[in-house]
mmCIF file of C-alpha atoms in Angstrom:
data_model
loop_
_atom_site.group_PDB
_atom_site.id
_atom_site.type_symbol
_atom_site.label_atom_id
_atom_site.label_comp_id
_atom_site.label_asym_id
_atom_site.label_seq_id
_atom_site.Cartn_x
_atom_site.Cartn_y
_atom_site.Cartn_z
ATOM 1 C CA MET G 23 0.000 0.000 0.000
ATOM 2 C CA ARG G 24 1.597 3.279 -1.088
ATOM 3 C CA ARG G 25 1.479 6.199 1.300
ATOM 4 C CA GLU G 26 0.041 8.596 -1.277
ATOM 5 C CA SER G 27 -2.956 6.321 -1.931
ATOM 6 C CA ALA G 28 -3.865 5.234 1.605
ATOM 7 C CA ILE G 29 -6.827 6.539 3.587
ATOM 8 C CA GLY G 30 -6.123 5.834 7.231
ATOM 9 C CA VAL G 31 -8.965 5.396 9.722
ATOM 10 C CA LEU G 32 -7.719 5.500 13.303
ATOM 11 C CA GLY G 33 -10.146 3.693 15.593
ATOM 12 C CA GLY G 34 -11.611 2.152 12.468
ATOM 13 C CA TYR G 35 -13.299 -0.688 14.343
ATOM 14 C CA GLY G 36 -15.283 1.309 16.902
ATOM 15 C CA ALA G 37 -18.938 2.342 16.719
ATOM 16 C CA VAL G 38 -18.137 5.253 14.388
ATOM 17 C CA GLY G 39 -14.937 4.050 12.750
ATOM 18 C CA ALA G 40 -16.277 0.750 11.420
ATOM 19 C CA ALA G 41 -19.194 2.562 9.785
ATOM 20 C CA VAL G 42 -16.786 5.091 8.244
ATOM 21 C CA VAL G 43 -14.745 2.258 6.723
ATOM 22 C CA ARG G 44 -17.904 0.701 5.318
ATOM 23 C CA ARG G 45 -19.013 3.968 3.715
ATOM 24 C CA LEU G 46 -15.609 4.740 2.216
ATOM 25 C CA LEU G 47 -15.446 1.277 0.661
ATOM 26 C CA ALA G 48 -18.986 1.657 -0.710
ATOM 27 C CA ALA G 49 -17.941 4.966 -2.301
ATOM 28 C CA GLY G 50 -14.975 3.292 -3.984
ATOM 29 C CA ALA G 51 -12.410 5.176 -1.907
ATOM 30 C CA GLY G 52 -9.311 3.397 -0.773
ATOM 31 C CA PRO G 53 -7.337 1.417 -0.120
ATOM 32 C CA ILE G 54 -8.128 1.784 3.578
ATOM 33 C CA LEU G 55 -5.619 1.443 6.394
ATOM 34 C CA VAL G 56 -7.509 0.548 9.585
ATOM 35 C CA ALA G 57 -5.487 1.405 12.671
ATOM 36 C CA GLY G 58 -5.901 0.819 16.381
ATOM 37 C CA ARG G 59 -4.479 -0.978 19.396
ATOM 38 C CA ASP G 60 -6.340 -4.240 18.665
ATOM 39 C CA PRO G 61 -5.459 -5.695 15.228
ATOM 40 C CA ALA G 62 -7.942 -8.545 15.654
ATOM 41 C CA ARG G 63 -10.833 -6.102 16.066
ATOM 42 C CA ALA G 64 -9.448 -3.886 13.298
ATOM 43 C CA ARG G 65 -9.984 -6.709 10.794
ATOM 44 C CA GLU G 66 -13.710 -6.886 11.537
ATOM 45 C CA PRO G 67 -14.887 -4.029 9.249
ATOM 46 C CA ALA G 68 -13.161 -5.612 6.259
ATOM 47 C CA ARG G 69 -14.526 -9.040 7.120
ATOM 48 C CA ARG G 70 -18.089 -7.730 7.353
ATOM 49 C CA THR G 71 -17.929 -5.976 3.995
ATOM 50 C CA GLY G 72 -16.096 -8.787 2.247
ATOM 51 C CA ALA G 73 -13.210 -6.486 1.339
ATOM 52 C CA ASN G 74 -9.927 -8.147 0.378
ATOM 53 C CA ASP G 75 -6.397 -7.420 1.577
ATOM 54 C CA ALA G 76 -5.793 -5.070 -1.338
ATOM 55 C CA GLU G 77 -8.728 -2.908 -0.243
ATOM 56 C CA VAL G 78 -8.246 -2.931 3.533
ATOM 57 C CA GLU G 79 -5.072 -3.381 5.553
ATOM 58 C CA VAL G 80 -4.671 -3.415 9.328
ATOM 59 C CA LEU G 81 -1.956 -1.694 11.307
ATOM 60 C CA ARG G 82 -1.457 -1.762 15.067
ATOM 61 C CA THR G 83 -1.292 1.854 16.236
ATOM 62 C CA ASP G 84 -1.268 3.258 19.751
ATOM 63 C CA LEU G 85 -2.362 6.827 20.320
ATOM 64 C CA ASP G 86 0.088 7.051 23.221
ATOM 65 C CA ASP G 87 3.033 5.800 21.145
ATOM 66 C CA PRO G 88 4.366 8.614 18.906
ATOM 67 C CA ASP G 89 6.444 6.198 16.840
ATOM 68 C CA SER G 90 3.525 3.923 15.955
ATOM 69 C CA LEU G 91 1.263 6.914 15.324
ATOM 70 C CA GLY G 92 3.887 8.436 13.054
ATOM 71 C CA ALA G 93 4.372 5.156 11.183
ATOM 72 C CA PHE G 94 0.618 5.040 10.563
ATOM 73 C CA ALA G 95 0.377 8.640 9.362
ATOM 74 C CA ASP G 96 3.394 8.200 7.075
ATOM 75 C CA ARG G 97 1.399 5.715 5.012
ATOM 76 C CA CYS G 98 -1.615 7.992 4.549
ATOM 77 C CA ARG G 99 -2.611 10.833 2.281
ATOM 78 C CA LEU G 100 -5.684 11.371 4.459
ATOM 79 C CA VAL G 101 -6.157 10.479 8.121
ATOM 80 C CA VAL G 102 -9.702 10.093 9.471
ATOM 81 C CA ASN G 103 -9.686 10.087 13.260
ATOM 82 C CA CYS G 104 -12.467 8.118 14.948
ATOM 83 C CA ALA G 105 -10.546 7.453 18.163
ATOM 84 C CA GLY G 106 -11.553 9.168 21.364
ATOM 85 C CA PRO G 107 -12.412 10.650 23.700
ATOM 86 C CA SER G 108 -11.707 13.913 21.897
ATOM 87 C CA TYR G 109 -10.660 15.754 25.068
ATOM 88 C CA ARG G 110 -7.779 13.251 25.282
ATOM 89 C CA VAL G 111 -6.954 13.120 21.575
ATOM 90 C CA LEU G 112 -7.031 16.914 21.080
ATOM 91 C CA ASP G 113 -4.450 17.731 18.375
ATOM 92 C CA THR G 114 -2.237 14.633 18.762
ATOM 93 C CA VAL G 115 -3.418 12.763 15.666
ATOM 94 C CA ALA G 116 -3.801 15.914 13.591
ATOM 95 C CA ARG G 117 -0.187 16.920 14.232
ATOM 96 C CA ALA G 118 1.012 13.446 13.263
ATOM 97 C CA ALA G 119 -0.924 13.796 10.007
ATOM 98 C CA LEU G 120 0.582 17.219 9.334
ATOM 99 C CA ARG G 121 4.103 15.969 9.960
ATOM 100 C CA ALA G 122 3.468 13.191 7.445
ATOM 101 C CA GLY G 123 2.054 15.598 4.847
ATOM 102 C CA ALA G 124 -1.461 14.133 5.096
ATOM 103 C CA ASP G 125 -4.853 15.838 5.267
ATOM 104 C CA TYR G 126 -7.034 15.256 8.318
ATOM 105 C CA VAL G 127 -10.700 14.712 9.211
ATOM 106 C CA ASP G 128 -11.886 14.287 12.804
ATOM 107 C CA ALA G 129 -15.311 12.877 13.671
ATOM 108 C CA ALA G 130 -15.047 14.899 16.894
ATOM 109 C CA GLY G 131 -12.429 17.527 17.724
ATOM 110 C CA ASP G 132 -14.261 20.658 18.850
ATOM 111 C CA ASP G 133 -12.935 24.097 19.836
ATOM 112 C CA PRO G 134 -10.166 22.913 22.205
ATOM 113 C CA ALA G 135 -8.524 20.971 19.368
ATOM 114 C CA ALA G 136 -9.036 23.834 16.918
ATOM 115 C CA ALA G 137 -7.412 26.320 19.281
ATOM 116 C CA ARG G 138 -4.305 24.149 19.513
ATOM 117 C CA LEU G 139 -4.122 23.752 15.729
ATOM 118 C CA ARG G 140 -4.753 27.262 14.463
ATOM 119 C CA ASP G 141 -1.102 28.310 14.164
ATOM 120 C CA VAL G 142 -0.019 24.996 12.656
ATOM 121 C CA GLY G 143 -2.962 24.852 10.248
ATOM 122 C CA GLU G 144 -2.398 28.416 9.038
ATOM 123 C CA GLU G 145 1.298 27.751 8.519
ATOM 124 C CA HIS G 146 0.577 24.723 6.368
ATOM 125 C CA ALA G 147 -2.349 26.405 4.582
ATOM 126 C CA GLY G 148 0.016 29.107 3.402
ATOM 127 C CA ARG G 149 2.325 26.590 1.774
ATOM 128 C CA GLU G 150 2.075 25.330 -1.767
ATOM 129 C CA ASP G 151 1.079 21.904 -0.417
ATOM 130 C CA GLY G 152 -1.505 23.426 1.965
ATOM 131 C CA ARG G 153 -3.004 20.797 4.232
ATOM 132 C CA ILE G 154 -6.675 20.441 5.066
ATOM 133 C CA LEU G 155 -7.895 19.828 8.623
ATOM 134 C CA VAL G 156 -11.636 19.341 9.152
ATOM 135 C CA LEU G 157 -12.909 19.046 12.734
ATOM 136 C CA SER G 158 -16.334 18.316 14.268
ATOM 137 C CA ALA G 159 -17.392 16.025 11.419
ATOM 138 C CA GLY G 160 -20.000 14.111 13.418
ATOM 139 C CA ALA G 161 -23.661 14.215 14.370
ATOM 140 C CA LEU G 162 -23.132 16.799 17.129
ATOM 141 C CA PRO G 163 -21.237 18.972 16.453
ATOM 142 C CA GLY G 164 -21.384 18.661 12.698
ATOM 143 C CA LEU G 165 -24.779 17.844 11.206
ATOM 144 C CA SER G 166 -26.272 19.999 13.952
ATOM 145 C CA GLY G 167 -24.568 23.009 12.362
ATOM 146 C CA LEU G 168 -25.244 22.030 8.738
ATOM 147 C CA ILE G 169 -28.968 21.207 8.735
ATOM 148 C CA PRO G 170 -30.127 24.593 10.085
ATOM 149 C CA ARG G 171 -28.045 26.311 7.407
ATOM 150 C CA VAL G 172 -30.350 24.748 4.822
ATOM 151 C CA LEU G 173 -33.370 26.325 6.529
ATOM 152 C CA VAL G 174 -31.663 29.707 6.791
ATOM 153 C CA ALA G 175 -30.600 29.656 3.130
ATOM 154 C CA ARG G 176 -34.179 28.976 2.032
ATOM 155 C CA ALA G 177 -35.682 31.730 4.184
ATOM 156 C CA GLU G 178 -36.203 35.346 3.139
ATOM 157 C CA ARG G 179 -35.637 36.948 6.535
ATOM 158 C CA PRO G 180 -34.551 34.424 9.170
ATOM 159 C CA VAL G 181 -34.562 35.868 12.674
ATOM 160 C CA ARG G 182 -34.884 33.054 15.209
ATOM 161 C CA LEU G 183 -33.823 29.409 15.460
ATOM 162 C CA ASP G 184 -34.780 26.860 18.128
ATOM 163 C CA ALA G 185 -32.781 23.607 18.197
ATOM 164 C CA HIS G 186 -33.383 20.397 20.186
ATOM 165 C CA LEU G 187 -30.764 17.652 19.885
ATOM 166 C CA GLY G 188 -30.339 14.311 21.616
ATOM 167 C CA GLY G 189 -32.196 11.143 22.543
ATOM 168 C CA VAL G 190 -31.429 7.762 24.074
ATOM 169 C CA ALA G 191 -28.332 5.775 23.139
ATOM 170 C CA PRO G 192 -25.706 3.483 24.638
ATOM 171 C CA LEU G 193 -22.432 5.212 25.474
ATOM 172 C CA THR G 194 -19.074 3.899 24.371
ATOM 173 C CA PRO G 195 -16.202 4.691 26.768
ATOM 174 C CA ALA G 196 -14.958 7.416 24.401
ATOM 175 C CA ALA G 197 -18.413 8.963 24.029
ATOM 176 C CA ALA G 198 -18.942 8.856 27.805
ATOM 177 C CA GLY G 199 -15.700 10.754 28.303
ATOM 178 C CA ASP G 200 -16.780 13.457 25.892
ATOM 179 C CA VAL G 201 -20.251 13.735 27.432
ATOM 180 C CA LEU G 202 -18.728 14.153 30.880
ATOM 181 C CA LEU G 203 -16.121 16.744 30.007
ATOM 182 C CA SER G 204 -17.661 18.728 27.144
ATOM 183 C CA HIS G 205 -19.403 21.310 29.311
ATOM 184 C CA GLY G 206 -16.779 23.957 30.108
ATOM 185 C CA PRO G 207 -16.661 27.445 28.552
ATOM 186 C CA GLU G 208 -14.636 26.143 25.605
ATOM 187 C CA HIS G 209 -17.696 24.057 24.644
ATOM 188 C CA GLY G 210 -20.592 26.369 25.497
ATOM 189 C CA VAL G 211 -22.637 28.098 28.190
ATOM 190 C CA PRO G 212 -25.523 26.415 30.100
ATOM 191 C CA SER G 213 -28.839 28.291 30.315
ATOM 192 C CA ALA G 214 -27.580 30.854 27.779
ATOM 193 C CA ALA G 215 -29.107 32.005 24.499
ATOM 194 C CA TRP G 216 -28.059 34.127 21.534
ATOM 195 C CA ARG G 217 -29.712 37.536 21.518
ATOM 196 C CA GLY G 218 -28.965 40.413 19.165
ATOM 197 C CA GLY G 219 -25.417 39.459 18.324
ATOM 198 C CA GLU G 220 -24.170 38.265 21.701
ATOM 199 C CA VAL G 221 -24.309 35.466 24.250
ATOM 200 C CA CYS G 222 -26.774 36.223 27.042
ATOM 201 C CA GLU G 223 -26.346 34.090 30.144
ATOM 202 C CA ARG G 224 -29.071 32.720 32.453
ATOM 203 C CA VAL G 225 -31.842 33.331 29.936
ATOM 204 C CA LEU G 226 -33.499 29.940 29.407
ATOM 205 C CA PRO G 227 -34.903 27.437 31.950
ATOM 206 C CA PRO G 228 -34.900 23.641 31.479
ATOM 207 C CA LEU G 229 -37.972 22.152 29.805
ATOM 208 C CA ARG G 230 -39.518 18.892 30.969
ATOM 209 C CA GLY G 231 -41.958 16.545 29.307
ATOM 210 C CA ILE G 232 -42.111 18.417 26.006
ATOM 211 C CA GLY G 233 -43.358 16.767 22.824
ATOM 212 C CA LEU G 234 -41.356 17.219 19.621
ATOM 213 C CA GLU G 235 -41.637 15.539 16.222
ATOM 214 C CA ALA G 236 -38.033 14.323 16.275
ATOM 215 C CA PHE G 237 -38.580 12.154 19.353
ATOM 216 C CA PRO G 238 -40.999 9.253 19.923
ATOM 217 C CA ARG G 239 -41.930 10.307 23.470
ATOM 218 C CA PRO G 240 -41.885 13.426 25.690
ATOM 219 C CA VAL G 241 -38.348 14.502 26.566
ATOM 220 C CA GLY G 242 -36.440 16.779 28.872
ATOM 221 C CA ALA G 243 -34.543 19.630 27.212
ATOM 222 C CA PHE G 244 -31.724 21.525 28.879
ATOM 223 C CA PRO G 245 -30.497 24.833 27.419
ATOM 224 C CA PHE G 246 -26.820 24.800 26.476
ATOM 225 C CA LEU G 247 -25.612 27.364 23.946
ATOM 226 C CA SER G 248 -22.749 25.480 22.346
ATOM 227 C CA THR G 249 -19.821 27.088 20.589
ATOM 228 C CA GLU G 250 -21.175 25.541 17.387
ATOM 229 C CA ALA G 251 -24.481 27.345 17.917
ATOM 230 C CA VAL G 252 -22.623 30.627 18.392
ATOM 231 C CA ARG G 253 -20.649 30.092 15.172
ATOM 232 C CA LEU G 254 -23.905 29.332 13.378
ATOM 233 C CA ALA G 255 -25.573 32.486 14.707
ATOM 234 C CA ARG G 256 -22.656 34.671 13.661
ATOM 235 C CA ALA G 257 -22.392 33.103 10.209
ATOM 236 C CA THR G 258 -26.093 33.417 9.437
ATOM 237 C CA GLY G 259 -26.924 36.708 11.173
ATOM 238 C CA LEU G 260 -29.709 35.191 13.258
ATOM 239 C CA GLU G 261 -30.983 37.500 15.988
ATOM 240 C CA GLU G 262 -32.104 34.710 18.356
ATOM 241 C CA VAL G 263 -30.862 31.160 18.896
ATOM 242 C CA ASN G 264 -32.225 28.829 21.587
ATOM 243 C CA TRP G 265 -30.184 25.610 21.734
ATOM 244 C CA TYR G 266 -31.230 22.610 23.854
ATOM 245 C CA THR G 267 -29.653 19.271 24.741
ATOM 246 C CA VAL G 268 -32.310 16.549 24.890
ATOM 247 C CA PHE G 269 -32.312 13.579 27.260
ATOM 248 C CA GLY G 270 -34.901 10.978 26.321
ATOM 249 C CA GLY G 271 -34.418 9.059 29.557
ATOM 250 C CA GLU G 272 -33.916 10.144 33.135
ATOM 251 C CA ARG G 273 -31.039 7.988 34.373
ATOM 252 C CA LEU G 274 -28.261 9.463 32.235
ATOM 253 C CA ALA G 275 -29.341 13.035 32.976
ATOM 254 C CA GLU G 276 -29.402 12.306 36.705
ATOM 255 C CA GLU G 277 -26.043 10.535 36.732
ATOM 256 C CA LEU G 278 -24.397 13.202 34.597
ATOM 257 C CA ALA G 279 -25.599 16.003 36.879
ATOM 258 C CA LEU G 280 -24.377 14.130 39.958
ATOM 259 C CA THR G 281 -20.965 13.268 38.493
ATOM 260 C CA ARG G 282 -20.353 16.844 37.384
ATOM 261 C CA ALA G 283 -21.479 18.237 40.736
ATOM 262 C CA LEU G 284 -19.001 15.970 42.504
ATOM 263 C CA GLU G 285 -16.332 16.749 39.879
ATOM 264 C CA GLY G 286 -15.992 13.037 39.204
ATOM 265 C CA THR G 287 -13.969 11.580 36.350
ATOM 266 C CA ASP G 288 -15.209 7.985 36.306
ATOM 267 C CA THR G 289 -17.296 7.341 33.192
ATOM 268 C CA ALA G 290 -18.502 3.870 34.243
ATOM 269 C CA PRO G 291 -21.623 5.208 36.039
ATOM 270 C CA LEU G 292 -22.564 7.194 32.921
ATOM 271 C CA ILE G 293 -22.216 4.137 30.698
ATOM 272 C CA ALA G 294 -24.363 2.123 33.106
ATOM 273 C CA ALA G 295 -27.006 4.862 33.338
ATOM 274 C CA ALA G 296 -27.229 5.161 29.549
ATOM 275 C CA ALA G 297 -27.613 1.379 29.301
ATOM 276 C CA GLU G 298 -30.512 1.539 31.782
ATOM 277 C CA ASP G 299 -32.255 4.182 29.671
ATOM 278 C CA VAL G 300 -31.773 2.108 26.515
ATOM 279 C CA ALA G 301 -33.070 -1.056 28.206
ATOM 280 C CA ARG G 302 -36.224 0.774 29.269
ATOM 281 C CA LEU G 303 -36.860 3.043 26.262
ATOM 282 C CA GLY G 304 -34.931 1.636 23.319
ATOM 283 C CA SER G 305 -32.333 3.528 21.297
ATOM 284 C CA TRP G 306 -33.283 6.605 19.263
ATOM 285 C CA TYR G 307 -31.818 9.956 18.320
ATOM 286 C CA GLY G 308 -33.204 13.158 16.883
ATOM 287 C CA GLN G 309 -32.497 16.724 15.876
ATOM 288 C CA GLU G 310 -35.276 19.265 15.436
ATOM 289 C CA PHE G 311 -34.852 22.819 14.202
ATOM 290 C CA ARG G 312 -37.542 25.484 14.014
ATOM 291 C CA LEU G 313 -36.972 28.726 12.132
ATOM 292 C CA TRP G 314 -38.894 31.984 12.346
ATOM 293 C CA GLU G 315 -38.932 34.586 9.546
ATOM 294 C CA GLY G 316 -39.886 38.169 10.283
ATOM 295 C CA PRO G 317 -41.367 38.368 13.796
ATOM 296 C CA ALA G 318 -39.723 35.899 16.192
ATOM 297 C CA GLU G 319 -43.110 34.971 17.648
ATOM 298 C CA GLY G 320 -46.067 32.773 16.802
ATOM 299 C CA SER G 321 -45.527 29.610 14.786
ATOM 300 C CA PRO G 322 -42.245 28.909 13.011
ATOM 301 C CA SER G 323 -42.258 29.242 9.229
ATOM 302 C CA ARG G 324 -39.787 26.444 8.538
ATOM 303 C CA SER G 325 -38.585 23.299 10.269
ATOM 304 C CA ALA G 326 -36.186 20.384 9.915
ATOM 305 C CA VAL G 327 -36.845 17.102 11.715
ATOM 306 C CA LEU G 328 -34.218 14.362 11.778
ATOM 307 C CA ARG G 329 -34.915 10.925 13.258
ATOM 308 C CA ALA G 330 -32.395 8.113 13.547
ATOM 309 C CA GLU G 331 -31.919 4.872 15.434
ATOM 310 C CA ASP G 332 -28.180 5.307 15.870
ATOM 311 C CA SER G 333 -26.307 8.565 16.436
ATOM 312 C CA TYR G 334 -22.991 6.797 15.830
ATOM 313 C CA GLU G 335 -24.098 5.983 12.278
ATOM 314 C CA LEU G 336 -24.900 9.674 11.785
ATOM 315 C CA SER G 337 -21.430 10.655 12.937
ATOM 316 C CA ALA G 338 -19.925 8.058 10.612
ATOM 317 C CA PHE G 339 -21.957 9.442 7.720
ATOM 318 C CA LEU G 340 -20.604 12.967 8.136
ATOM 319 C CA ALA G 341 -17.018 11.879 8.813
ATOM 320 C CA ALA G 342 -17.047 9.792 5.629
ATOM 321 C CA GLU G 343 -18.745 12.597 3.694
ATOM 322 C CA ALA G 344 -16.110 15.087 4.855
ATOM 323 C CA ALA G 345 -13.349 12.654 3.887
ATOM 324 C CA LEU G 346 -14.789 12.217 0.394
ATOM 325 C CA ARG G 347 -15.076 15.977 -0.096
ATOM 326 C CA VAL G 348 -11.457 16.428 1.009
ATOM 327 C CA LEU G 349 -10.361 13.740 -1.433
ATOM 328 C CA GLU G 350 -12.170 15.434 -4.316
ATOM 329 C CA GLY G 351 -10.518 18.766 -3.475
ATOM 330 C CA SER G 352 -13.622 20.776 -2.598
ATOM 331 C CA VAL G 353 -12.535 21.749 0.944
ATOM 332 C CA ARG G 354 -10.232 24.722 1.462
ATOM 333 C CA PRO G 355 -6.848 24.304 3.167
ATOM 334 C CA GLY G 356 -6.414 25.184 6.829
ATOM 335 C CA VAL G 357 -8.275 24.347 10.035
ATOM 336 C CA SER G 358 -12.059 24.431 9.801
ATOM 337 C CA PHE G 359 -15.220 22.903 11.216
ATOM 338 C CA ALA G 360 -17.262 20.596 8.990
ATOM 339 C CA ALA G 361 -20.404 22.742 9.291
ATOM 340 C CA ASP G 362 -18.468 25.756 8.005
ATOM 341 C CA VAL G 363 -16.939 24.179 4.891
ATOM 342 C CA LEU G 364 -19.266 21.411 3.661
ATOM 343 C CA ASP G 365 -22.102 22.369 1.337
ATOM 344 C CA PRO G 366 -25.347 22.166 3.385
ATOM 345 C CA GLU G 367 -27.698 21.309 0.519
ATOM 346 C CA ALA G 368 -25.344 18.715 -0.961
ATOM 347 C CA THR G 369 -24.810 17.170 2.482
ATOM 348 C CA VAL G 370 -28.550 16.899 3.088
ATOM 349 C CA ARG G 371 -28.985 15.173 -0.273
ATOM 350 C CA ALA G 372 -26.188 12.754 0.579
ATOM 351 C CA LEU G 373 -27.786 12.086 3.960
ATOM 352 C CA ALA G 374 -31.079 11.187 2.286
ATOM 353 C CA ALA G 375 -29.264 8.806 -0.069
ATOM 354 C CA ASP G 376 -27.332 7.203 2.792
ATOM 355 C CA GLY G 377 -30.477 6.061 4.595
ATOM 356 C CA CYS G 378 -29.064 6.236 8.127
ATOM 357 C CA ALA G 379 -31.723 8.774 9.131
ATOM 358 C CA GLU G 380 -35.051 10.219 8.133
ATOM 359 C CA LEU G 381 -34.905 13.977 7.495
ATOM 360 C CA THR G 382 -37.971 16.088 6.763
ATOM 361 C CA LEU G 383 -37.643 19.731 5.707
ATOM 362 C CA THR G 384 -40.736 21.940 5.592
#
């Protein structure tokens, strides 16, 4: 496998990574280099798709071993990171990709990673061989910043957006780590909302037992103005943005609040609580956006409702989509977030063709 032709997927056998490998193979991209600490598990995606050794190769790679990470990146023209949790990965894999002269897509990687990469990304973007680094190419953040852009682009005078995102799902150890630690100021502000061009704190109360089209039962919604929501508001000129995290079950919300209050770091109770919610309510995920044109009151004029069984499949969809767009050369060099550089309308069409979710735009 030649370095210039390899697409490396780190963590390519996890809940997101395996689905990314499957999508890249279906799109005819490759060959694929699946990397991770467990070579036996890394062979599973290829075995399930029936891919041969010329299409998929396995390489043992340890995130904590710079030599093995460098050896992996050296064989890639594009690195897709699906390893986590992102608060631990930060810019480690991206820098290995840059050193190897490879482009980079991260299914996670929010503002903390971007802040650490800005200087490096700009330096490489200014070179003749400018490298591309796309972060937050997942369901949330990612699709959550792309879908509302479709509504805004179709509206004459968009003024207000309400977003509700979440559901019930099992937590992988990496996802549990991100859920636990992605609540500081570098990720967003609880109870805040966007008003007239700025973040206004302590504006919105939690909502309980509300019915929304994206979710099969009443849910609890907790206001959290994420950094992605702020970027969206600034990019679109919206006057008001109300952004809510949805918990379909009660156990995870309770355990998360308790663990954060005690400043705990153990993710095992969160994983167990999420499993309890899934056992009782099943697994489902949704995103619902409501847009107002003109007066920011009364009924919304436009809406987008996304329903899915598996949020990990949604993240895999966008990570693979971002990788394909990088490979075709339609993403600008430098450090960027997926929602800022992928075409919203084209992404929505690709999502409909993928079949991993049901999306209704009205």
